[in-house]
Tab-separated table of C-alpha atoms in Angstrom:
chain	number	residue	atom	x	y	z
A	1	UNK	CA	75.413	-27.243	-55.366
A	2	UNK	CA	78.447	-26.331	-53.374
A	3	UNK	CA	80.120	-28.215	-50.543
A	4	UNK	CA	82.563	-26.139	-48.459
A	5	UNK	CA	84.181	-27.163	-44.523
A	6	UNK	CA	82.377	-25.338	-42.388
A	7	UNK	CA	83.576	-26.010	-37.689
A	8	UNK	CA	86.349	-28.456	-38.444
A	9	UNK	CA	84.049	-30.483	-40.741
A	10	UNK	CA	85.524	-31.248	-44.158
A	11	UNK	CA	82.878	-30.987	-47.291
A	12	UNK	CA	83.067	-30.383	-51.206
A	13	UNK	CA	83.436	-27.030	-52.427
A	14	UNK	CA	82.376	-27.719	-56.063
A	15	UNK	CA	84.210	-30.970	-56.807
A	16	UNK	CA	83.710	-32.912	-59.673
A	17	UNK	CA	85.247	-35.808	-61.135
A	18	UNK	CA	88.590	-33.930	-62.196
A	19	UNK	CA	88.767	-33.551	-58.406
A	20	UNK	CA	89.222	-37.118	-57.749
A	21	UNK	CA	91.745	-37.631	-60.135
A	22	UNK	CA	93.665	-35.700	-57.972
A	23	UNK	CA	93.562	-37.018	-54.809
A	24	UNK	CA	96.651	-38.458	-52.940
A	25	UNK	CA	96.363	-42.489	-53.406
A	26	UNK	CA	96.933	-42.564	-49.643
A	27	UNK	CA	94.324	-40.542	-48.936
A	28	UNK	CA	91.489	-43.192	-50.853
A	29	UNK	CA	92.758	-46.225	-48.356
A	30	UNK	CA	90.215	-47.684	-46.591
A	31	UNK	CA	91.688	-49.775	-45.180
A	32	UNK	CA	93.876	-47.403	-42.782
A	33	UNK	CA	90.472	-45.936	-41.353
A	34	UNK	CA	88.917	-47.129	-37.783
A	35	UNK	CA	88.062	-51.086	-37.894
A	36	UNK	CA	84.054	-50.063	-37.371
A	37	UNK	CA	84.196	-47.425	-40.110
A	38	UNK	CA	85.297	-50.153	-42.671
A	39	UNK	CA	82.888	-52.531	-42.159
A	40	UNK	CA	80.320	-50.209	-42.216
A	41	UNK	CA	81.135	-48.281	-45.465
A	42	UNK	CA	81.035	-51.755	-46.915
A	43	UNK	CA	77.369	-52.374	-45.476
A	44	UNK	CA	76.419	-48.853	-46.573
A	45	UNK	CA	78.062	-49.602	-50.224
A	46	UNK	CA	76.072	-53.166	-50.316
A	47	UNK	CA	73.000	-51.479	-48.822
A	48	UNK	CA	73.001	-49.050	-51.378
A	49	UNK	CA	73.536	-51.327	-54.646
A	50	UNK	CA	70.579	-53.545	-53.445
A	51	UNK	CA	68.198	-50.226	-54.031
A	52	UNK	CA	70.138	-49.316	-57.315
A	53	UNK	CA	72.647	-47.072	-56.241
A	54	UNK	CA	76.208	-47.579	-56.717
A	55	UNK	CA	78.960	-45.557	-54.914
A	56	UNK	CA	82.647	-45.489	-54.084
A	57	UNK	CA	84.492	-43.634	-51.439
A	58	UNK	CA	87.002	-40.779	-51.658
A	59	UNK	CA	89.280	-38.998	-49.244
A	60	UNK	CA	90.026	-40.931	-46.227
A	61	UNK	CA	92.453	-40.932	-43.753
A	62	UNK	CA	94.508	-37.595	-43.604
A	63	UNK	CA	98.105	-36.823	-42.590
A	64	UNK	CA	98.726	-33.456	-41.021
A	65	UNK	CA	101.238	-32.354	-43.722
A	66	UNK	CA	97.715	-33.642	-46.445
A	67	UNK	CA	95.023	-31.281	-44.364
A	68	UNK	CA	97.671	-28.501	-44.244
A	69	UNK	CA	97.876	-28.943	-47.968
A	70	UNK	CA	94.275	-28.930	-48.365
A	71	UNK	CA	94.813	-25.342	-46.206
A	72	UNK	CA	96.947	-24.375	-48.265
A	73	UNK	CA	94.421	-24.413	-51.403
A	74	UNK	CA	93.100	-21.335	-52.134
A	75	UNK	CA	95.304	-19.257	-49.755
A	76	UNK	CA	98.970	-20.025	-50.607
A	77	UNK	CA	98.540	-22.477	-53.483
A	78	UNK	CA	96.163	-22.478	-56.637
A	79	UNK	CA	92.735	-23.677	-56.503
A	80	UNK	CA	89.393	-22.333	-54.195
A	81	UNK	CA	89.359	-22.328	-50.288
A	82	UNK	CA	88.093	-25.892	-49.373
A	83	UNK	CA	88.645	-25.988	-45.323
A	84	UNK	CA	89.372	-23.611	-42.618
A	85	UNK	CA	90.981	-26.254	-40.355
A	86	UNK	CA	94.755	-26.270	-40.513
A	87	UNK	CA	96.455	-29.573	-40.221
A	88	UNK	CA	97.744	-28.700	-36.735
A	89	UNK	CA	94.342	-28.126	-35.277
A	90	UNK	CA	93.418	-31.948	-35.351
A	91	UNK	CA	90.165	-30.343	-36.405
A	92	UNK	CA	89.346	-32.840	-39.695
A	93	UNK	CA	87.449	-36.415	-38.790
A	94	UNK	CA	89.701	-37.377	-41.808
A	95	UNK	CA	92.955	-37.209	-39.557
A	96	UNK	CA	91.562	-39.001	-36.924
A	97	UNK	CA	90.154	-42.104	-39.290
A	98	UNK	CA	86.941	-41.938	-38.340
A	99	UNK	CA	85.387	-40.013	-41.645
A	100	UNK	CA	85.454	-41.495	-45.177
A	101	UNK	CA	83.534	-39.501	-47.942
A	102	UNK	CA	81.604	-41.129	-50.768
A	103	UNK	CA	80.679	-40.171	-54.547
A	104	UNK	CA	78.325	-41.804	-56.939
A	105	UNK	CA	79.591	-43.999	-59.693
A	106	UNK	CA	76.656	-44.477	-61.952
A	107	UNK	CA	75.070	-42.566	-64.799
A	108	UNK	CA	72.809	-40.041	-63.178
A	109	UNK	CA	71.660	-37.802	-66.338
A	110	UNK	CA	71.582	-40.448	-69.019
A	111	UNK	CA	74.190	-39.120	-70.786
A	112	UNK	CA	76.013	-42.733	-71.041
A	113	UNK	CA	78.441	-41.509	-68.922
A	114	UNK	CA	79.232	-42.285	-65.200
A	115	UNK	CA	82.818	-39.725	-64.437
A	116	UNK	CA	80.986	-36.232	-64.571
A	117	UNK	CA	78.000	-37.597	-62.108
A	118	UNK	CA	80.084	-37.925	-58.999
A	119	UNK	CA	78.885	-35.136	-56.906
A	120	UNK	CA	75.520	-35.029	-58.755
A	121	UNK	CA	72.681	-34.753	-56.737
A	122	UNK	CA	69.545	-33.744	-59.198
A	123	UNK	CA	67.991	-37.043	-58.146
A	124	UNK	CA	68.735	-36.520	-54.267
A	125	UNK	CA	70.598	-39.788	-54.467
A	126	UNK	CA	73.090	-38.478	-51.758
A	127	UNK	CA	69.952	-38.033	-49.256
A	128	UNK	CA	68.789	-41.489	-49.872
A	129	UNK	CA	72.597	-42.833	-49.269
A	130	UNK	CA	72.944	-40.552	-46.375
A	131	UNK	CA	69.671	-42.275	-45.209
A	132	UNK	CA	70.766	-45.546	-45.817
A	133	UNK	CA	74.217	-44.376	-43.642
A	134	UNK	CA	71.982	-44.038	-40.738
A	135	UNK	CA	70.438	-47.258	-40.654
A	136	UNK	CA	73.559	-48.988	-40.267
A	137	UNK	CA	74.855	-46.810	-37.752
A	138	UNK	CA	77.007	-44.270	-39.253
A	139	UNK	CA	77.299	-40.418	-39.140
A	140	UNK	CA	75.853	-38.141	-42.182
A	141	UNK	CA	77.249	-34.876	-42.845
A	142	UNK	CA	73.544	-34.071	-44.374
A	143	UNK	CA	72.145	-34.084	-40.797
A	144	UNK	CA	74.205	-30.921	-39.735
A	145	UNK	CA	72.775	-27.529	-38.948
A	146	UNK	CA	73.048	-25.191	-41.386
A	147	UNK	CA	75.895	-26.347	-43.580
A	148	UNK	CA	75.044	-29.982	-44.891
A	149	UNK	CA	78.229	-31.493	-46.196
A	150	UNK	CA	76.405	-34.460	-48.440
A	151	UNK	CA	79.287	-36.480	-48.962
A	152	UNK	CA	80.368	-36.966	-45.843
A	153	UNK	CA	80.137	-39.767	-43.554
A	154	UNK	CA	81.422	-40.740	-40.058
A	155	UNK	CA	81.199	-43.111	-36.769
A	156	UNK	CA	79.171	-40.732	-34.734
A	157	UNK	CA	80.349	-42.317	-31.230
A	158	UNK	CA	82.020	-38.810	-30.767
A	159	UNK	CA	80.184	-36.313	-31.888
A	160	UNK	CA	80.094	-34.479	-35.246
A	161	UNK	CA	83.500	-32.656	-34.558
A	162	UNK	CA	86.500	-33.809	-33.303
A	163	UNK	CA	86.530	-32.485	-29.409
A	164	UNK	CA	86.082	-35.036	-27.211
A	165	UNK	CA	88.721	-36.992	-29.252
A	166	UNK	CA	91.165	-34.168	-28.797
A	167	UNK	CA	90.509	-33.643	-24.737
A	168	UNK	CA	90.746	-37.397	-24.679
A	169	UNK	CA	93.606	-38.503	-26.971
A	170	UNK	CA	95.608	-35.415	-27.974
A	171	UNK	CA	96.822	-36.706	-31.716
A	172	UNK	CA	95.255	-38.589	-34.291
A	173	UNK	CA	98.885	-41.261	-33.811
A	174	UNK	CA	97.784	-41.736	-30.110
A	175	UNK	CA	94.124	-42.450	-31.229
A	176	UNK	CA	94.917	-44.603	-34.187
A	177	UNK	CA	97.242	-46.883	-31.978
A	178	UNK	CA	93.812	-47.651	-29.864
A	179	UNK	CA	92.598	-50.130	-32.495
A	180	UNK	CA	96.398	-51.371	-33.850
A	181	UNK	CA	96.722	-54.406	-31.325
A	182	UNK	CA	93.461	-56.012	-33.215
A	183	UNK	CA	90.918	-56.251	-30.784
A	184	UNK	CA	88.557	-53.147	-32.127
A	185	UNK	CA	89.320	-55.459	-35.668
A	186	UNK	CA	88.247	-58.613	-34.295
A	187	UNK	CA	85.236	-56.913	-33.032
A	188	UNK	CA	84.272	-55.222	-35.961
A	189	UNK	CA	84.510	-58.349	-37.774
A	190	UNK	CA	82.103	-59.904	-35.213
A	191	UNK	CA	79.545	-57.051	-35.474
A	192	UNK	CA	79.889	-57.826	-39.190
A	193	UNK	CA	78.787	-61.318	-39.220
A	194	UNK	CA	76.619	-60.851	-36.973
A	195	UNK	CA	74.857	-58.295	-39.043
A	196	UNK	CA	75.209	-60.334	-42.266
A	197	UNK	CA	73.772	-63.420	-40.544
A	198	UNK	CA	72.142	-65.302	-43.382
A	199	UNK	CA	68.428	-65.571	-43.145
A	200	UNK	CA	67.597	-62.060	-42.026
A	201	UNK	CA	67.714	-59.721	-44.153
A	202	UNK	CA	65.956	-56.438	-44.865
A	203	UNK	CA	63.435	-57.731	-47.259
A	204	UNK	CA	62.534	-60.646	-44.262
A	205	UNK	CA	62.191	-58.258	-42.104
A	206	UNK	CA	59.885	-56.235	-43.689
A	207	UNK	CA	57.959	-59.686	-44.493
A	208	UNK	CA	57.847	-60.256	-40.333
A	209	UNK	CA	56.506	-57.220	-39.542
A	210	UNK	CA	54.026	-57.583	-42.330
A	211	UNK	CA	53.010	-60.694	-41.209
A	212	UNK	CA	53.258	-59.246	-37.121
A	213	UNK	CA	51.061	-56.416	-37.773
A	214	UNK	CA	48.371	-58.280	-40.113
A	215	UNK	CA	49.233	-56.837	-43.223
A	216	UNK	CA	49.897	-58.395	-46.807
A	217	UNK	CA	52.864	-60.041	-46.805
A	218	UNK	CA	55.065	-58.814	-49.756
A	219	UNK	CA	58.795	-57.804	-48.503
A	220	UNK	CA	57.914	-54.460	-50.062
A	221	UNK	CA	57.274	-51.540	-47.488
A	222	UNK	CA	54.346	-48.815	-48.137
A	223	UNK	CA	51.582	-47.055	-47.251
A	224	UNK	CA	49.252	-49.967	-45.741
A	225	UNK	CA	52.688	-51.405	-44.067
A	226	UNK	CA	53.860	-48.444	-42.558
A	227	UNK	CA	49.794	-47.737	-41.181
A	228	UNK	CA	49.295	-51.181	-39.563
A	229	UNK	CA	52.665	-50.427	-37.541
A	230	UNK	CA	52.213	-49.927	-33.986
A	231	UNK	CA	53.781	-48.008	-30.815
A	232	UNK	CA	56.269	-50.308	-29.426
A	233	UNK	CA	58.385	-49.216	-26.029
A	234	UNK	CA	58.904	-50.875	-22.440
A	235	UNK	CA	55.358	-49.454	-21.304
A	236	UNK	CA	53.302	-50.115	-24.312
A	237	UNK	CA	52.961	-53.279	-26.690
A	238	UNK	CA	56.348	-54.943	-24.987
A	239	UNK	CA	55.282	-58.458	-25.752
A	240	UNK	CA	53.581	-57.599	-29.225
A	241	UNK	CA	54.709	-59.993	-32.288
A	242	UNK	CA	56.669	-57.011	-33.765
A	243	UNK	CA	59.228	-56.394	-31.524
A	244	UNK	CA	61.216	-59.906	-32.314
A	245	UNK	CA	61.355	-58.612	-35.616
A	246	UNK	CA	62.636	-55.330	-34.661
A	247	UNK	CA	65.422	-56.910	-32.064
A	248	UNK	CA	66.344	-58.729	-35.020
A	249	UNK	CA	66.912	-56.136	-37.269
A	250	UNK	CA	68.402	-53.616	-34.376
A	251	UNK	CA	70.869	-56.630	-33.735
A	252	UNK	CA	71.647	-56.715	-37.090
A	253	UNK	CA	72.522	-53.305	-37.687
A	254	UNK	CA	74.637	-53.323	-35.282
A	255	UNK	CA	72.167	-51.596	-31.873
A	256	UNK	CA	72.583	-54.288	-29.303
A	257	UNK	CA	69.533	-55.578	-28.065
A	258	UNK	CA	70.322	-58.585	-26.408
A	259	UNK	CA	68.399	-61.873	-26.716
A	260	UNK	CA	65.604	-61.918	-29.338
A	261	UNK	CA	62.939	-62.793	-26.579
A	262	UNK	CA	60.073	-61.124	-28.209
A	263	UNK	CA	59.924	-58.561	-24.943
A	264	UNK	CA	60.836	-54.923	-25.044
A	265	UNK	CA	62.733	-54.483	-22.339
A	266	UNK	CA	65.881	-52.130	-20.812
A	267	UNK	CA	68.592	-53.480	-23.664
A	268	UNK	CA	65.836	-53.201	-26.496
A	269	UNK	CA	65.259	-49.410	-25.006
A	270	UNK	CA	68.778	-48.565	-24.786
A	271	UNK	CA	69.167	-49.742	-28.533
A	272	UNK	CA	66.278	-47.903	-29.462
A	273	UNK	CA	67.706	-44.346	-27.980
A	274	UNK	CA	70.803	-45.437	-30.172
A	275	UNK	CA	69.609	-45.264	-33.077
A	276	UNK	CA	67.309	-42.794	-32.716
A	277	UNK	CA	70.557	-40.680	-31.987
A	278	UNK	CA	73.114	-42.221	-34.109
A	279	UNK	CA	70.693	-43.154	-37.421
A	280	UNK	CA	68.109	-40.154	-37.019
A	281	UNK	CA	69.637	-37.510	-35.013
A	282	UNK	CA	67.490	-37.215	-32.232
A	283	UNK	CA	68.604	-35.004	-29.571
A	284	UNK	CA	65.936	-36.458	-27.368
A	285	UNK	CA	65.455	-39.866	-27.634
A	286	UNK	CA	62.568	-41.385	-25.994
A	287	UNK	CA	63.172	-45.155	-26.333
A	288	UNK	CA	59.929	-45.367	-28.332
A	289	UNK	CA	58.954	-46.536	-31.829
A	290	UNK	CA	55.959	-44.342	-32.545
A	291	UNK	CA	53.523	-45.903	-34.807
A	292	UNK	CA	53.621	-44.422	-38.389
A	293	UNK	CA	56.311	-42.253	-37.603
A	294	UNK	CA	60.067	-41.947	-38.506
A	295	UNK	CA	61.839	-44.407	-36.992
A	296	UNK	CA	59.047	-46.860	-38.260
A	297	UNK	CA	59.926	-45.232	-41.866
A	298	UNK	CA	63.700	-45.706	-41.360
A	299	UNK	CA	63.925	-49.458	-40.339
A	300	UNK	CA	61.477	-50.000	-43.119
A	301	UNK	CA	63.732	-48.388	-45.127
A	302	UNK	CA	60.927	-45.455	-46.057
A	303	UNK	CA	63.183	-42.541	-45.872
């Protein structure tokens, strides 16, 4: 399977474990990406070792002088064409901090190795991570229209390209000093405990709405779980026992929904149409949680 940059998006044309040896140090720090973005990769990465997979993250933030490079492949300088964006364009998430791209560091063929399984996706472990992405709140390059660039991730609060950051900011340098003073930091950080508030968890939460919905009560999320669910939204079951549990876990992950008062009302909607956009890709959101359907599946963590 081939990854290639397809509209300003950056993807993997091919890459393998040689690639990553490669990559500019500065280009693999974390920590100079968007405050958000770095406490959600490391939800995503703890997320994803709780159902067995194990990742790391790749290219980060890019310079102008590192996308023109990456230009440069394939045209100018050895190697295969991996992006049509030139450094100038602002075009790349990764210049603007707000992209970071994962691989898989495990042994995915059983070969006793873990360095050529990087990019491999025979199991369809990147659509599971890229689901996992969503539920916290981030952007998956998997989601896109025709191209799906698998290894991508991103805070979605502008879009899937870099536009409205452009008409907005200009540069990447006058976007990046947004967040420099610490207050987007110290807000991250207060997202993060909220969401890692001890007590709640995943598993309890599938246990609540188990117990909410009158089914056994195992922390493990399947086909009699998922059928006992039920439509919750402003106009329908607003004061059911489920929807503490889900203003709980919406809070957690990071989709405001106020006070946990057991009542669906205009905050637990407006979190609702969040994630529907931001962790499924809605383009019409509908501030409902459909019984049996997909956003049910998601925040049981079902697909």
């Amino acid at each position: 399977m081939q990854f290639c940059f397809i509209d300003g998006r950056d993807g993997y044309a091919g890459k393998s474990a040689d690639y990553l040896k490669k990559e500019r140090k500065d280009m693999r720090d974390i920590t100079a990406l968007h405050p958000r973005l770095q406490v959600k990769a490391a939800l995503l990465k703890e997320e994803c070792r709780k159902q067995g997979i194990f990742i790391l993250f790749g290219e980060c933030l890019r310079t102008k002088a590192e996308q023109d490079a990456l230009y440069a492949q394939g045209r100018t300088a050895p190697g295969s064409v991996v992006t049509q964006a030139k450094g100038s364009t602002y075009s790349s998430q990764h210049q603007w901090g707000i992209a970071v791209d994962f691989y898989l560091n495990m042994d995915v063929d059983g070969d006793g190795g873990e360095k050529d399984d990087a990019f491999d996706n025979s199991t369809g472990l990147f659509e599971r991570v890229g689901s996992i992405a969503q539920s916290v709140g981030l952007g998956w390059g998997g989601t896109w229209e025709g191209f799906k660039d698998r290894p991508h991730l991103y805070l979605p609060d502008w879009g899937s390209t870099t536009t409205k950051l452009k008409q907005k900011y200009g540069t990447p340098e006058k976007f990046i000093q947004t967040w420099k003073d610490g207050k987007v930091a110290a807000a991250a950080m207060e997202e993060a405990n909220k969401g890692s508030s001890p007590g709640y968890g995943h598993r309890q939460f599938i246990m609540d709405v188990q117990a909410a919905t009158g089914s056994n009560v195992d922390g493990k999320a399947g086909k009699e779980t998922l059928g006992n669910t039920v439509t919750v939204s402003a106009s329908e079951n607003r004061k059911h026992r489920v929807v503490s549990p889900i203003q709980k876990r919406l809070n957690a992950l990071g989709y405001n929904c106020g006070a946990v008062d057991g009542i669906a009302g205009t905050k637990f909607t407006t979190a609702v149409n969040s994630y529907q956009k931001n962790a499924l890709g809605y383009r019409n959101t509908d501030g409902e949680i459909t019984a049996g359907k997909n956003m049910w599946k998601s925040l049981l963590g079902m697909i």
